[in-house]
Amino acid sequence: MNARHRILAKLRNALPVENDMQAAPAVAGYYAANTLAPQTCQERVAQLRGLLQAAHAEVIVASRAAWVSLLAVRLAALGVGRLALNEDTEEGRQLAATLRESSGSVTLLPFDKPIETWKQELFDTVDAGFTVADSAIAATGTLVFKSSPAQPRSLSLVPPLHVALVRAETIHAHMFAAALEEQWAAAMPTNLVMVSGPSKTSDIQQTLAYGAHGPKQMLVVIVSGEGESA
Amino acid sequence: MSTQTTTQPLQFHPSADFKNRSREALADTKLRQNFRGAMDFLRGKRSAQFPDENELENLRDLGEAVRKHALRNLPQLLEKLETQLTANGVQVHWAETAEEANAIIHGIAVGRGAKSVIKGKSMASEEIELNDYLGERGITCVESDMGEYVVQLAHEKPSHIVMPAIHKTKGDIAELFHEEIPDTPYTEDVDELIQIGRKTLRQMFVDADIGLSGVNFAIAETGTLWLVENEGNGRLSTTIPNTHIAIMGIEKVVEKLEQVIPLASLLTRSATGQAITTYFNLISGPRRPGELDGPREVHLVLLDNGRSQAFEDAELRATLQCIRCGACMNHCPVYARLGGHAYGTVYPGPIGQIISPHLLGLDDTRDLPTASSLCGACAEVCPVRIPIPQLLIRLRTEAQRNPGEAVAHRLKGQGASYSLGEQLVWKFWTGAYAHPSLHRIFRWLATRLRAFAPKQQMGWTRFRTPLQPAERSLHDLMAERKGNRL
Ligand code: SF4
């Protein structure tokens, strides 16, 4: 008998012999009963933006046509020299193309090789990482990232500035709705991360400080039909 | 770089000496000020997150239901979790004791030729004293959570399960950094202090062979580990090194992903008064072919270490509903006055008082269940409705029980506080009140001999005047009154 058997046997012994899986707690019912009236897309954009700003993220709301040039201008203004991104996403390609065409000073670092081959460089020399959120959650001001070959985990984590794009139509009202509508449980990526601002800590005398170990700054671009059009 | 602290003995108090340490803690005015301020702050933050009483109570009902459901199905869920994780490419290990868990982790480290481990926050790893175990065997563990890092640098133990360095002021930390980290000027500016911590630890994420983390919730149906944090050190520890080892108590599994959503909301709001933390990090496996980063190996160590003892008893099982939010300690008048270290256990405060006897046995923890006025503040805020005062009374009973008495679920250390004298007094007391003739004699004697009542009455007379029987018993007075009226 190994540890596994002994632990499981002890637990089993403590339960009634007939211990079929009991009826599950009514999580869906709770969220159906406790959710406010459905929001319009515009309301979700406003809520997401407000909460992200409250969490110290900078937010740009822009139209489909204008976001890329607005972002390029903003990156230049922030003095971003080296930007890591993955061009396997539509928006990644668009941004890369724009930055290459412009005579700006941003150097592009395609994240297209295993991290081992440039770990030190990624940690030491990259100013910003560009990511595309899979969706977002209005109620908590949260962006959702699912890891994939086009979405390396460390792109939203290692560079001091995290630039994230989110499409307005992917914003859910709350987390339960996001999990349900996107059927998270049916196909979990190796890493699903919910991000609600730049990294922070209150570990020193309960004083809030930003830029703990993750990004110090976060810049979120919400692409919306209603957004600013350059 | 002086984060190599694991060869130093950490400051660890056996929990048996609780009474002396609490006296010392009470006399330490600075410590008391630090905790008073911190507790008030955390209580305020929590209550601001729950403006709607109804919503709070409904959510607590749901949280309790989810945890109870998970425990009722615990063996099946653990097996399901193991199956799913294995299918996802995660290696699952089982440990009955702290020693076994340490040996498993050491074995993995040796197999990878690892020299250093970077750690995200994990109370389970504190519980098994992993840093010491690996340090003695030549493997350096570095804590990367800012609070844990401070505590490690000071060769101390966490004093709170959510905020490990809550007993320290920024002045303490300024001094510590100045002395322990080379070329660090003294500064009390918190932003600067955090940047010093960030800079010092950053290269360790790159260099470490292994990242070690705790787990907040595990999901059986998907084989997912759900980690909650603000700093990003948890994500770095579980993303950058080649090997990730997670360790969790066996009670943390729930059936479905959707069931974690209310628990996660209760956790962050109860713990630090945040609607959500910066990161919810859901890990379901190592790097897949085609992916460019993430660990190539993920291990999960499932730790029992006394939890199954609590599980075996239907009443004490509620202990395992805990989601480690720390709200009970933040609201406990005893914790607020003593601070975390006086308890001498890894988990302090009310949750520590009810879980430690299972982890360590009542012999070493006999006084902990008595460190409560049973005011009920803990149960009132517990997001999963653990009846903490009821469990404290039960543990007191088990500590007082005759060690020889046979019971259905014998706790380790049953009868640790058993005293024959005390038992005899209670026996006499019960007998005297059950037999009227005996009670008459007792009354007669007590009132006549009142002058001989002892002046020293153990705990009672430490702060109060001694008790003395009245000149006349209530029975006599009532009888007289009746007689007068007739
Ligand atoms: S016992 Fe309840 S209040 Fe205390 S840490 Fe556990 S869940 Fe939180």
XYZ file of C-alpha atoms and ligand atoms in Angstrom:
724
model
C 0.000 0.000 0.000
C 1.453 3.360 -0.977
C 0.611 6.847 0.266
C -2.042 7.298 -2.403
C -3.924 4.177 -1.386
C -3.659 4.908 2.290
C -4.934 8.479 1.930
C -7.829 7.496 -0.318
C -8.751 4.549 1.917
C -8.861 6.805 4.985
C -11.099 9.301 3.189
C -13.386 6.563 1.834
C -13.737 4.947 5.246
C -15.033 8.190 6.656
C -17.843 8.458 4.128
C -21.050 6.454 3.843
C -20.663 3.364 1.646
C -23.163 4.674 -0.883
C -21.523 7.969 -1.699
C -22.433 8.763 -5.251
C -21.630 12.187 -6.562
C -24.199 14.436 -4.914
C -26.211 17.089 -6.694
C -23.880 19.945 -7.542
C -24.317 23.332 -5.870
C -26.441 25.760 -7.860
C -23.756 28.086 -9.188
C -25.579 28.912 -12.416
C -28.761 29.677 -10.494
C -26.901 32.051 -8.228
C -25.452 34.044 -11.100
C -28.779 34.095 -12.944
C -30.477 35.500 -9.847
C -27.763 37.939 -8.844
C -26.831 39.442 -12.180
C -27.999 42.905 -13.007
C -29.911 43.768 -16.157
C -27.999 42.945 -19.356
C -25.608 45.658 -20.409
C -25.058 47.034 -23.848
C -21.653 46.632 -25.426
C -21.039 50.324 -24.799
C -21.787 49.971 -21.100
C -19.361 47.078 -20.841
C -16.664 49.088 -22.565
C -17.239 51.910 -20.093
C -17.127 49.603 -17.081
C -14.020 47.774 -18.262
C -12.274 51.038 -18.976
C -13.200 52.582 -15.641
C -12.061 49.619 -13.577
C -8.815 49.189 -15.497
C -8.039 52.854 -15.007
C -8.823 52.524 -11.312
C -6.278 49.683 -11.241
C -3.648 52.026 -12.728
C -3.834 50.839 -16.329
C -3.938 53.338 -19.187
C -6.853 52.751 -21.554
C -7.350 53.847 -25.154
C -10.713 53.218 -26.806
C -10.260 53.282 -30.565
C -12.066 52.291 -33.755
C -11.020 49.373 -35.911
C -9.496 51.704 -38.441
C -7.700 53.994 -36.049
C -6.327 51.868 -33.206
C -3.074 50.941 -34.847
C -1.932 54.456 -35.638
C -3.126 55.751 -32.243
C -1.169 53.016 -30.524
C 1.952 53.677 -32.595
C 1.846 57.317 -31.536
C 1.328 56.396 -27.906
C 4.210 53.891 -27.923
C 6.505 56.509 -29.358
C 5.380 58.994 -26.712
C 6.069 56.434 -23.969
C 9.569 56.035 -25.357
C 9.205 52.319 -26.119
C 12.406 51.248 -27.858
C 12.070 47.488 -28.057
C 8.681 45.840 -28.444
C 8.150 42.078 -28.377
C 5.138 40.720 -30.185
C 3.886 37.687 -32.025
C 2.819 38.153 -35.617
C 0.619 35.092 -35.727
C -2.308 37.240 -34.655
C -4.109 39.557 -37.048
C -3.528 42.578 -34.811
C 0.082 41.636 -34.164
C 0.724 41.664 -37.903
C -1.079 44.970 -38.335
C 0.874 46.645 -35.574
C 4.181 45.234 -36.817
C 3.470 46.445 -40.360
C 2.572 49.922 -39.163
C 5.614 50.236 -36.948
C 7.907 49.008 -39.731
C 6.488 51.497 -42.209
C 6.684 54.406 -39.838
C 10.080 55.919 -39.426
C 9.718 55.623 -35.643
C 12.382 54.301 -33.365
C 10.602 51.141 -32.170
C 12.594 47.943 -32.696
C 10.385 44.885 -33.192
C 11.307 41.634 -31.516
C 9.169 38.825 -32.904
C 8.430 36.242 -30.202
C 8.686 33.343 -32.628
C 11.298 31.146 -30.981
C 11.392 29.158 -27.722
C 12.079 31.292 -24.684
C 15.265 29.356 -23.863
C 16.963 30.854 -26.909
C 16.563 34.445 -25.661
C 15.491 34.351 -22.011
C 18.115 36.757 -20.743
C 17.483 39.163 -23.597
C 13.745 39.074 -22.944
C 14.251 39.880 -19.277
C 16.892 42.551 -19.723
C 16.289 44.403 -22.943
C 12.619 44.376 -23.855
C 10.568 47.448 -22.976
C 7.117 46.244 -23.889
C 5.127 43.182 -24.943
C 2.092 43.338 -27.219
C -0.721 40.829 -26.696
C -4.261 40.289 -27.911
C -6.721 39.343 -25.205
C -9.057 36.456 -25.970
C -11.827 38.213 -24.095
C -12.529 40.472 -21.150
C -14.728 40.772 -18.079
C -16.491 44.054 -17.388
C -17.535 43.457 -13.767
C -13.980 43.160 -12.479
C -12.026 45.047 -15.160
C -10.216 41.944 -16.331
C -8.573 40.734 -19.545
C -8.407 37.026 -20.389
C -5.391 35.476 -22.121
C -5.222 31.877 -23.280
C -1.752 30.540 -23.969
C -1.060 29.222 -27.473
C 1.812 29.244 -29.975
C 0.653 32.730 -30.978
C 0.189 33.833 -27.372
C 3.301 32.983 -25.312
C 2.678 33.238 -21.571
C 5.605 35.517 -20.849
C 4.646 38.207 -23.364
C 2.089 39.580 -20.898
C 4.391 39.015 -17.939
C 8.068 39.769 -18.402
C 8.346 43.143 -20.211
C 7.861 46.154 -17.888
C 5.091 47.535 -20.102
C 2.250 45.236 -21.072
C 0.275 46.426 -24.083
C -2.974 44.535 -24.547
C -5.589 44.826 -27.228
C -9.150 43.708 -26.632
C -12.109 43.735 -29.004
C -15.191 45.344 -27.503
C -17.465 42.544 -28.690
C -15.517 40.002 -26.606
C -16.243 41.742 -23.300
C -18.457 39.646 -21.021
C -20.543 41.046 -18.200
C -18.903 38.904 -15.482
C -16.596 35.946 -14.989
C -19.282 33.292 -14.837
C -20.692 34.492 -18.159
C -17.229 34.412 -19.713
C -16.585 30.842 -18.569
C -20.009 29.707 -19.706
C -20.212 31.447 -23.082
C -16.668 30.556 -24.076
C -16.997 27.059 -22.600
C -13.696 27.318 -20.811
C -14.040 23.928 -19.131
C -14.385 22.133 -22.471
C -10.944 23.113 -23.705
C -8.543 24.613 -21.216
C -5.324 26.000 -22.647
C -2.136 25.108 -20.791
C -2.376 28.519 -19.150
C -5.434 30.734 -18.885
C -4.574 34.014 -17.205
C -6.898 36.750 -16.031
C -5.143 40.090 -15.729
C -6.675 43.107 -13.976
C -3.974 45.780 -14.168
C -0.233 46.162 -13.747
C 1.386 44.035 -11.034
C 1.212 45.376 -7.502
C 1.724 44.573 -3.841
C 0.694 45.793 -0.400
C 3.164 43.608 1.431
C 5.072 46.497 2.990
C 2.969 48.050 5.731
C -0.214 47.677 3.675
C 0.983 50.382 1.315
C -0.035 49.816 -2.289
C 2.892 49.890 -4.735
C 2.794 49.119 -8.455
C 5.383 47.206 -10.451
C 6.085 44.317 -8.096
C 7.413 41.445 -10.220
C 5.187 41.603 -13.282
C 4.667 44.582 -15.603
C 4.980 47.995 -13.991
C 2.664 49.585 -16.501
C -0.278 48.390 -18.541
C -1.690 49.974 -21.665
C -5.010 48.602 -22.868
C -6.480 49.296 -26.296
C -10.190 48.591 -26.526
C -11.130 48.326 -30.185
C -14.707 49.345 -30.576
C -17.052 50.525 -33.315
C -17.695 53.549 -31.096
C -14.033 54.290 -30.475
C -12.005 57.316 -31.352
C -11.193 57.405 -35.089
C -7.888 59.221 -35.215
C 23.528 38.778 -2.872
C 22.540 37.496 0.479
C 19.251 35.749 -0.055
C 20.936 32.441 0.767
C 19.332 31.948 4.124
C 18.329 28.352 4.149
C 21.380 27.098 6.006
C 20.478 29.327 8.941
C 18.039 27.844 11.406
C 14.749 29.639 11.008
C 13.147 31.089 14.063
C 10.673 28.420 14.996
C 8.847 28.077 18.286
C 7.349 24.810 19.369
C 3.688 25.596 19.804
C 3.716 23.986 23.236
C 5.052 27.160 24.807
C 2.121 29.289 23.788
C 1.363 30.855 27.169
C 4.812 32.333 27.698
C 4.991 33.690 24.203
C 1.600 35.329 24.438
C 2.718 37.098 27.600
C 5.779 38.401 25.766
C 3.722 39.462 22.759
C 1.260 41.361 24.948
C 4.087 43.318 26.515
C 5.477 44.363 23.126
C 3.731 47.666 22.498
C 5.254 48.249 19.068
C 4.133 44.848 17.843
C 0.654 45.517 19.159
C 0.495 48.856 17.383
C 1.597 47.273 14.099
C -1.082 44.628 14.304
C -3.808 46.969 15.491
C -3.219 49.230 12.502
C -3.014 46.365 10.035
C -6.142 44.662 11.324
C -8.200 47.853 11.214
C -7.014 48.440 7.669
C -7.862 44.939 6.447
C -11.249 44.931 8.150
C -12.131 48.214 6.528
C -11.070 46.983 3.104
C -13.133 43.834 3.460
C -16.307 45.506 4.580
C -16.056 48.017 1.708
C -16.162 45.034 -0.678
C -19.438 43.772 0.740
C -21.765 46.757 0.752
C -24.796 44.566 0.102
C -25.525 42.335 3.086
C -27.868 40.128 1.065
C -25.381 39.522 -1.677
C -22.732 38.646 0.889
C -24.927 36.160 2.716
C -26.090 34.499 -0.507
C -22.550 34.247 -1.772
C -21.404 32.747 1.541
C -24.198 30.180 1.290
C -22.979 29.277 -2.173
C -19.331 29.151 -1.092
C -20.192 26.884 1.810
C -22.262 24.632 -0.463
C -19.416 24.334 -2.970
C -16.868 23.428 -0.302
C -19.213 20.972 1.438
C -20.007 19.328 -1.886
C -16.321 19.000 -2.668
C -15.540 17.425 0.705
C -18.452 15.003 0.497
C -16.957 13.745 -2.751
C -13.316 14.208 -1.862
C -11.895 10.767 -2.711
C -13.619 10.668 -6.107
C -12.576 14.229 -6.868
C -8.951 13.567 -6.002
C -8.920 10.571 -8.321
C -10.599 12.560 -11.052
C -8.128 15.385 -10.591
C -5.247 12.948 -10.840
C -6.654 11.359 -13.998
C -7.246 14.715 -15.672
C -3.890 16.169 -14.694
C -2.108 13.050 -15.878
C -3.933 13.274 -19.188
C -2.785 16.898 -19.404
C 0.813 15.836 -18.854
C 1.149 16.784 -15.186
C 2.806 14.307 -12.829
C 0.865 13.759 -9.612
C 2.471 12.681 -6.318
C 0.861 11.810 -2.991
C 2.398 12.507 0.405
C 0.964 11.364 3.724
C 3.430 13.344 5.811
C 5.587 16.452 5.600
C 8.656 14.231 5.421
C 7.257 12.374 2.419
C 6.384 15.591 0.623
C 9.868 16.977 1.191
C 11.454 13.764 -0.038
C 9.326 13.800 -3.209
C 10.277 17.392 -4.012
C 13.916 16.743 -3.211
C 13.831 13.695 -5.473
C 12.483 15.738 -8.376
C 15.138 18.400 -7.789
C 17.954 15.859 -7.674
C 16.650 14.193 -10.833
C 16.922 17.544 -12.653
C 20.297 18.385 -11.144
C 18.674 21.472 -9.649
C 20.672 23.894 -7.512
C 18.068 26.586 -6.938
C 14.349 26.881 -6.478
C 12.401 30.112 -6.897
C 9.230 30.078 -4.846
C 5.861 31.665 -5.291
C 3.837 31.926 -2.113
C 2.910 28.581 -0.604
C 1.735 28.024 2.951
C 1.835 24.250 2.375
C 5.577 24.544 1.737
C 5.914 26.503 4.986
C 3.959 23.765 6.710
C 6.452 21.076 5.630
C 9.442 23.437 6.167
C 10.646 22.778 2.674
C 13.212 25.593 2.612
C 15.105 24.038 5.513
C 14.866 20.544 4.095
C 16.237 21.499 0.694
C 18.740 23.957 2.179
C 20.265 21.220 4.318
C 20.712 19.221 1.127
C 22.464 21.939 -0.800
C 19.525 23.341 -2.753
C 18.767 27.024 -2.289
C 15.148 28.161 -1.990
C 14.412 31.818 -2.576
C 11.040 33.267 -1.651
C 9.811 35.710 -4.284
C 6.570 37.006 -2.789
C 7.611 40.405 -1.370
C 6.299 39.592 2.104
C 7.817 36.122 2.130
C 11.098 37.529 0.851
C 11.236 40.022 3.727
C 10.494 37.286 6.240
C 13.127 34.981 4.738
C 15.720 37.739 4.712
C 15.022 38.349 8.415
C 15.261 34.608 9.211
C 11.726 34.657 10.501
C 8.435 32.937 9.792
C 5.299 34.504 8.309
C 3.011 36.047 10.910
C -0.095 36.040 8.698
C -1.187 33.593 6.000
C -2.034 36.276 3.426
C 0.393 39.049 4.413
C 3.497 37.271 5.721
C 5.415 40.406 6.822
C 2.474 42.172 8.418
C 4.352 42.432 11.737
C 7.019 44.640 10.166
C 6.906 48.384 9.535
C 8.464 50.018 6.507
C 11.197 51.232 8.850
C 11.986 47.640 9.850
C 12.125 46.634 6.200
C 14.218 49.650 5.219
C 16.772 48.632 7.824
C 16.655 44.983 6.809
C 17.223 45.735 3.109
C 19.953 48.202 3.932
C 21.794 45.621 6.023
C 21.167 42.447 4.053
C 21.213 43.492 0.406
C 24.604 44.823 -0.780
C 24.769 48.448 -1.949
C 21.299 49.281 -0.723
C 20.821 52.743 0.762
C 18.401 53.154 3.655
C 14.997 54.233 2.378
C 11.524 54.123 3.872
C 9.879 54.936 0.551
C 7.669 51.917 -0.142
C 7.886 52.255 -3.936
C 11.652 52.280 -3.713
C 11.684 49.324 -1.344
C 9.526 47.315 -3.735
C 11.798 48.210 -6.641
C 14.801 47.014 -4.612
C 13.019 43.712 -4.034
C 12.087 43.465 -7.699
C 15.611 44.148 -8.900
C 17.206 41.754 -6.441
C 14.930 38.866 -7.309
C 14.548 39.334 -11.056
C 17.595 37.356 -12.159
C 16.568 34.468 -9.925
C 13.537 33.823 -12.100
C 15.880 33.505 -15.080
C 18.414 31.295 -13.306
C 16.257 29.039 -11.140
C 16.010 25.412 -12.195
C 12.674 24.898 -10.529
C 9.701 27.111 -9.749
C 7.644 26.070 -6.752
C 4.170 27.331 -5.944
C 1.130 26.679 -3.835
C -2.371 26.217 -5.196
C -5.524 28.088 -4.214
C -8.042 25.807 -5.909
C -7.768 22.677 -8.021
C -10.439 21.730 -10.553
C -11.077 18.016 -10.997
C -13.053 18.076 -14.262
C -10.397 19.958 -16.220
C -7.224 19.144 -14.296
C -6.492 22.783 -13.507
C -4.550 24.522 -10.746
C -5.948 27.982 -9.939
C -3.453 30.439 -8.387
C -4.386 33.845 -6.994
C -1.864 36.689 -6.670
C -1.071 40.371 -7.251
C 2.667 40.578 -7.733
C 3.340 38.404 -10.774
C 5.927 36.366 -8.898
C 3.548 33.421 -8.903
C 3.212 33.618 -12.677
C 6.963 34.012 -13.119
C 7.692 31.040 -10.843
C 5.243 28.846 -12.732
C 6.142 30.076 -16.230
C 9.862 30.715 -16.548
C 11.773 27.772 -14.967
C 11.894 24.499 -16.849
C 10.169 22.609 -14.049
C 7.181 23.718 -12.016
C 6.284 21.918 -8.796
C 2.998 22.796 -7.119
C 2.071 21.626 -3.649
C -1.408 21.621 -2.139
C -3.411 20.153 0.719
C -5.741 17.353 -0.391
C -8.800 19.386 0.602
C -8.402 22.067 -2.067
C -10.018 20.287 -4.979
C -13.495 21.152 -6.284
C -15.426 19.427 -9.016
C -16.038 22.048 -11.676
C -14.439 25.204 -12.951
C -17.645 27.204 -12.535
C -17.623 26.360 -8.817
C -14.335 28.166 -8.277
C -15.769 31.453 -9.539
C -17.775 32.243 -6.376
C -14.949 30.933 -4.169
C -12.369 33.121 -5.881
C -14.609 36.149 -5.435
C -15.104 35.359 -1.736
C -11.379 34.796 -1.316
C -10.065 38.067 -2.713
C -12.806 40.181 -1.185
C -12.485 38.598 2.263
C -8.692 38.481 2.282
C -7.514 41.867 1.052
C -10.751 43.613 0.146
C -10.127 43.396 -3.587
C -12.885 42.601 -6.088
C -10.245 40.573 -7.894
C -6.477 40.269 -7.645
C -4.191 41.328 -10.481
C -3.695 37.755 -11.622
C -5.782 34.621 -11.662
C -3.345 32.080 -13.078
C -4.998 28.849 -14.279
C -2.473 26.141 -15.066
C -3.610 23.005 -16.870
C -0.369 21.494 -18.044
C 3.189 21.908 -19.254
C 4.196 23.542 -22.533
C 2.558 21.842 -25.512
C 4.290 21.204 -28.851
C 4.414 24.458 -30.778
C 4.220 26.658 -27.683
C 7.200 28.890 -27.099
C 7.335 29.085 -23.305
C 6.018 27.612 -20.087
C 7.602 24.825 -18.037
C 8.369 21.558 -19.796
C 7.463 19.610 -16.676
C 4.728 20.203 -14.140
C 4.355 18.243 -10.896
C 1.647 18.349 -8.270
C 2.271 17.119 -4.732
C -0.944 16.273 -2.860
C -0.334 16.650 0.863
C -2.322 14.974 3.640
C -0.215 15.687 6.760
C -3.070 15.229 9.228
C -5.916 16.583 7.112
C -7.491 13.147 6.814
C -7.787 13.062 10.606
C -10.048 16.111 10.470
C -11.892 14.533 7.555
C -12.705 11.340 9.456
C -14.896 13.168 11.966
C -18.116 14.559 10.535
C -18.018 17.648 12.780
C -14.309 18.433 12.464
C -14.440 17.933 8.696
C -15.758 21.504 8.384
C -12.199 22.626 9.179
C -11.284 21.575 5.650
C -13.794 23.926 4.031
C -11.254 26.700 4.583
C -10.062 28.718 1.583
C -7.266 30.426 3.587
C -8.524 33.990 3.232
C -7.278 35.067 6.655
C -10.453 37.017 7.478
C -10.877 35.087 10.726
C -7.488 36.254 11.971
C -8.094 39.815 10.839
C -11.247 39.907 12.944
C -9.987 37.956 15.951
C -9.461 40.028 19.120
C -6.845 37.536 20.320
C -4.851 37.537 17.074
C -5.011 41.340 16.862
C -3.357 41.556 20.288
C -0.870 38.684 20.055
C 0.163 38.831 16.417
C 0.910 35.690 14.461
C 4.186 34.487 15.938
C 2.917 33.856 19.453
C 0.888 30.895 18.198
C 4.114 29.146 17.212
C 2.388 27.388 14.315
C 2.542 28.026 10.574
C -1.158 28.849 10.508
C -1.940 31.365 13.274
C -5.238 32.819 14.435
C -8.585 31.029 14.496
C -7.922 28.897 11.412
C -4.585 27.891 12.911
C -6.255 26.988 16.179
C -8.615 24.578 14.454
C -6.261 23.089 11.833
C -2.956 22.857 13.753
C -4.137 20.166 16.210
C -4.661 17.885 13.197
C -1.323 18.719 11.590
C 0.767 18.557 14.768
C -1.300 16.636 17.319
C -2.920 17.991 20.479
C 0.201 17.358 22.557
C 1.954 20.260 20.866
C -1.115 22.432 20.418
C -3.187 21.797 23.538
C -3.374 25.466 24.531
C -4.359 26.799 21.119
C -8.082 25.939 21.281
C -8.271 27.774 24.619
C -6.886 31.024 23.175
C -10.336 32.301 22.346
C -13.098 34.164 24.106
C -15.541 32.360 21.778
C -16.843 35.767 20.746
C -17.757 34.374 17.343
C -16.269 37.140 15.178
C -14.379 34.554 13.101
C -17.470 32.538 12.244
C -19.325 35.723 11.408
C -16.850 36.664 8.664
C -15.738 33.243 7.444
C -16.721 33.216 3.752
C -17.448 29.487 3.796
C -19.231 29.522 7.149
C -16.921 27.312 9.198
C -18.368 27.146 12.741
C -14.981 27.965 14.266
C -16.108 28.492 17.912
C -17.956 25.174 17.868
C -14.834 23.430 16.586
C -12.717 25.115 19.260
C -15.011 23.771 21.977
C -14.834 20.330 20.431
C -11.026 20.436 20.402
C -10.996 21.578 24.039
C -13.142 18.555 24.855
C -10.776 16.224 23.004
C -7.766 17.735 24.781
C -9.481 17.173 28.161
C -10.721 13.673 27.368
C -9.234 10.784 29.292
C -6.376 9.504 27.114
C -7.556 5.944 27.790
C -11.119 6.534 26.626
C -12.060 4.706 23.441
C -13.848 6.951 20.920
C -14.886 6.524 17.298
C -12.327 9.001 15.934
C -9.401 9.360 18.225
C -7.435 12.566 17.665
C -3.669 12.528 17.807
C -2.812 13.686 21.312
C -6.237 12.976 22.813
C -6.149 13.938 26.492
C -3.146 16.241 26.173
C -4.686 18.560 28.796
C -6.320 15.796 30.816
C -6.074 16.327 34.568
C -7.418 13.791 37.013
C -7.978 16.454 39.685
C -10.051 18.585 37.365
C -12.076 15.588 36.221
C -12.807 14.662 39.852
C -13.954 18.178 40.658
C -16.373 18.116 37.753
C -17.555 14.642 38.705
C -18.308 15.810 42.214
C -20.000 18.943 40.909
C -22.258 16.965 38.572
C -23.042 14.479 41.330
C -23.870 17.160 43.901
C -26.305 18.829 41.550
C -27.928 15.535 40.560
C -28.651 14.374 44.141
C -30.675 16.740 46.376
C -29.470 15.246 49.662
C -25.831 15.561 48.606
C -26.485 19.096 47.453
C -27.965 19.989 50.844
C -24.835 18.824 52.621
C -22.661 20.647 50.100
C -24.622 23.851 50.638
C -24.447 23.576 54.363
C -20.683 23.047 54.275
C -19.950 25.687 51.657
C -21.754 28.461 53.502
C -20.347 27.515 56.921
C -16.775 27.065 55.736
C -16.730 30.075 53.403
C -13.880 31.672 55.314
C -11.652 28.798 54.188
C -12.162 29.394 50.453
C -8.658 29.362 48.887
C -7.150 32.762 48.143
C -5.357 31.424 45.054
C -7.847 30.153 42.513
C -5.643 29.398 39.491
C -6.395 31.459 36.390
C -9.337 33.212 38.023
C -7.334 35.123 40.639
C -4.646 36.271 38.191
C -6.800 39.256 37.337
C -9.775 39.030 39.704
C -10.556 38.862 43.401
C -11.089 35.332 44.756
C -14.508 33.754 44.711
C -16.131 33.048 48.043
C -19.422 31.294 48.750
C -22.178 33.577 50.081
C -23.157 33.542 53.717
C -26.450 31.962 52.904
C -27.438 29.846 49.923
C -30.131 30.887 47.485
C -32.166 27.907 48.606
C -32.175 29.157 52.190
C -33.039 32.695 51.171
C -35.941 31.516 49.030
C -37.213 29.229 51.761
C -37.115 32.105 54.223
C -38.965 34.400 51.857
C -41.640 31.791 51.356
C -41.932 31.372 55.120
C -42.299 35.137 55.654
C -45.015 35.387 53.121
C -47.121 32.660 54.623
S -11.414 29.662 8.438
Fe -12.761 30.883 7.125
S -12.172 33.000 7.555
Fe -10.505 31.697 8.360
S -9.012 31.575 6.694
Fe -10.386 29.821 6.482
S -11.971 30.520 5.052
Fe -10.942 32.354 5.800
